[in-house]
Amino acid sequence: MLAGVPCQIWIHSSRYTTCDLWADYKPNDNTTEFMMDRKQCIVKLLVQPSRGLVDEKFIILVQKAPPGYQLTIHALHKCEDGHSWEAFGHYTADTTGTVNVSEDPSLGGTYSGVEQMGLLWSLRPVPGSKPGLRLRKMNVQIPMEVTISVYQGHQTEGFMDQVPLASVVVERWYMAPGVRRIPITEDGLTATLFLPPGPGPSPGLLDLWGGGGQLVEYRASLLASHGIASLALDYLTPKITKQTGKMVDLQYFEKAYKVLEQHPQVNGSRIGMLGLSFGTSITFNMAVYSKVMKLRCAVCISGSHVQPVNGSMEEMLMNLYRNPDRFHFNKDNEVISRAMLLPIPTEPSLKVDMGRLKCPLLLVLGEDDQSWPVTESAMDIKEMMEQAGNSHLLTVLSYPNAGHLIEPPYTPHARATLFRNLATQEKVMVLWGGETVAHSHAQEDAWRKLLVFLKENLYSGTNSGATLLSHL
């Protein structure tokens, strides 16, 4: 066990809180009691499992309510930056006095219909919060805690001023028991390696986020929880850049690859690469042109292959802003930048030659992406690969009404957030796009298929593309 890494033992229990529906508030350990007119009616709230991975579904049951009784089921999460998020659904107990969130429809609230995980993916900042917030896990060594509560009647506000009928605290983890977190500083890297439980060797993955920079660990830790050794890499704001004032070169990514390749608990011949947004620019480039990286597969989420092929990383980043007249503001003063790389160039020096790609590629995109021209890029990539005869390596997942920030499942949809432009250091409100329900369903479907794709190509002995789904 590494120093500073908590030992976790999970017990999937049927944890619940009981309460009497009608009475004066009287706490007693895990039981909340209410009494009125001597008539007792115990309401039980069951959440199972109460401790699990963030991409694992849970079951919420309310039992022993009066038949036909109106209830509001509410979720509250206070994230590490101090901001609070909430979601809620309106339900009516059936003839047995039961509400099963997995089977019964929400009649209103932050989501409607039968949505088993609606209390997570529809989380939104509580009223009065500052605009432009995005919920992101910063410390993956502690769980995301969500308080699930039941309130009397169909309510939409004032939850903090009331005593709930019942409450349960649910833990959602990015790191499964036994996953090890190892900070990496060698060769000037700013990175964190997450190793799956067991002696290994496990297949590896290099995980790149987008233009916001920073060391973002939660996706890599979740992938390690699914058996893939994952290296989260800060490449825009690493320590070496802060010290020198210079952006890293493309060899920086090859150094990160070598860390994975040479680690005794990683299978060095089975390494993939995953990028989102600007991280896809690096992934496309490395997958096609690097003589060091021998990738088994690549995943690109919400990005483009358009870039100056022989340019530095700084030139690749500045290329996104070469046409400022193509950035527009909507009526809410949110930046729409999807036209920044349009039209897709025909000049070979301005885009990665996807016909040279030799490993399977999964493209994931939202058709309502307002930040990048992802649909046009995917169509051009498909055409280039068809002409080169390697289109069998390509899989495209294209989701109507999904936006740019396609994240692990049940992550709350962020349609527009505050974003610091690293090129100008200006903080602006960026419109990412997407409709909440469609985007949330896309995240769940894409994550499931992404895991299948990675395991097929990192574990199997073949090196051919999977055919999951294509809308293009």
JSON list of C-alpha atoms in Angstrom, two decimals, residues 41-46 59-71 73 91-105 150:
[
{"chain": "A", "resi": 41, "resn": "CYS", "atom": "CA", "xyz": [-46.69, 5.37, 9.42]},
{"chain": "A", "resi": 42, "resn": "ILE", "atom": "CA", "xyz": [-43.07, 4.35, 8.95]},
{"chain": "A", "resi": 43, "resn": "VAL", "atom": "CA", "xyz": [-41.49, 5.49, 5.68]},
{"chain": "A", "resi": 44, "resn": "LYS", "atom": "CA", "xyz": [-38.36, 3.62, 4.68]},
{"chain": "A", "resi": 45, "resn": "LEU", "atom": "CA", "xyz": [-35.79, 4.88, 2.19]},
{"chain": "A", "resi": 46, "resn": "LEU", "atom": "CA", "xyz": [-33.49, 2.27, 0.71]},
{"chain": "A", "resi": 59, "resn": "ILE", "atom": "CA", "xyz": [-31.67, 1.41, -6.79]},
{"chain": "A", "resi": 60, "resn": "ILE", "atom": "CA", "xyz": [-33.77, 3.85, -4.76]},
{"chain": "A", "resi": 61, "resn": "LEU", "atom": "CA", "xyz": [-36.88, 2.55, -3.00]},
{"chain": "A", "resi": 62, "resn": "VAL", "atom": "CA", "xyz": [-39.34, 4.40, -0.78]},
{"chain": "A", "resi": 63, "resn": "GLN", "atom": "CA", "xyz": [-41.51, 1.98, 1.17]},
{"chain": "A", "resi": 64, "resn": "LYS", "atom": "CA", "xyz": [-44.42, 2.13, 3.63]},
{"chain": "A", "resi": 65, "resn": "ALA", "atom": "CA", "xyz": [-45.75, 5.48, 2.46]},
{"chain": "A", "resi": 66, "resn": "PRO", "atom": "CA", "xyz": [-49.54, 5.97, 2.35]},
{"chain": "A", "resi": 67, "resn": "PRO", "atom": "CA", "xyz": [-50.90, 4.69, -1.00]},
{"chain": "A", "resi": 68, "resn": "GLY", "atom": "CA", "xyz": [-51.18, 7.51, -3.53]},
{"chain": "A", "resi": 69, "resn": "TYR", "atom": "CA", "xyz": [-49.05, 9.80, -1.38]},
{"chain": "A", "resi": 70, "resn": "GLN", "atom": "CA", "xyz": [-47.07, 12.53, -3.18]},
{"chain": "A", "resi": 71, "resn": "LEU", "atom": "CA", "xyz": [-43.35, 12.57, -2.45]},
{"chain": "A", "resi": 73, "resn": "ILE", "atom": "CA", "xyz": [-37.00, 12.56, -3.81]},
{"chain": "A", "resi": 91, "resn": "TYR", "atom": "CA", "xyz": [-43.30, 10.75, -7.39]},
{"chain": "A", "resi": 92, "resn": "THR", "atom": "CA", "xyz": [-46.58, 9.23, -6.26]},
{"chain": "A", "resi": 93, "resn": "ALA", "atom": "CA", "xyz": [-46.59, 6.09, -4.09]},
{"chain": "A", "resi": 94, "resn": "ASP", "atom": "CA", "xyz": [-48.38, 3.08, -5.60]},
{"chain": "A", "resi": 95, "resn": "THR", "atom": "CA", "xyz": [-51.12, 1.04, -3.97]},
{"chain": "A", "resi": 96, "resn": "THR", "atom": "CA", "xyz": [-48.56, -0.70, -1.76]},
{"chain": "A", "resi": 97, "resn": "GLY", "atom": "CA", "xyz": [-47.07, 2.60, -0.62]},
{"chain": "A", "resi": 98, "resn": "THR", "atom": "CA", "xyz": [-43.90, 2.12, -2.67]},
{"chain": "A", "resi": 99, "resn": "VAL", "atom": "CA", "xyz": [-41.86, 4.27, -5.06]},
{"chain": "A", "resi": 100, "resn": "ASN", "atom": "CA", "xyz": [-39.18, 2.55, -7.14]},
{"chain": "A", "resi": 101, "resn": "VAL", "atom": "CA", "xyz": [-37.12, 5.16, -8.97]},
{"chain": "A", "resi": 102, "resn": "SER", "atom": "CA", "xyz": [-35.88, 2.48, -11.41]},
{"chain": "A", "resi": 103, "resn": "GLU", "atom": "CA", "xyz": [-39.44, 1.74, -12.56]},
{"chain": "A", "resi": 104, "resn": "ASP", "atom": "CA", "xyz": [-41.70, 4.64, -11.65]},
{"chain": "A", "resi": 105, "resn": "PRO", "atom": "CA", "xyz": [-41.84, 7.92, -13.56]},
{"chain": "A", "resi": 150, "resn": "VAL", "atom": "CA", "xyz": [-37.52, 12.16, 0.79]}
]
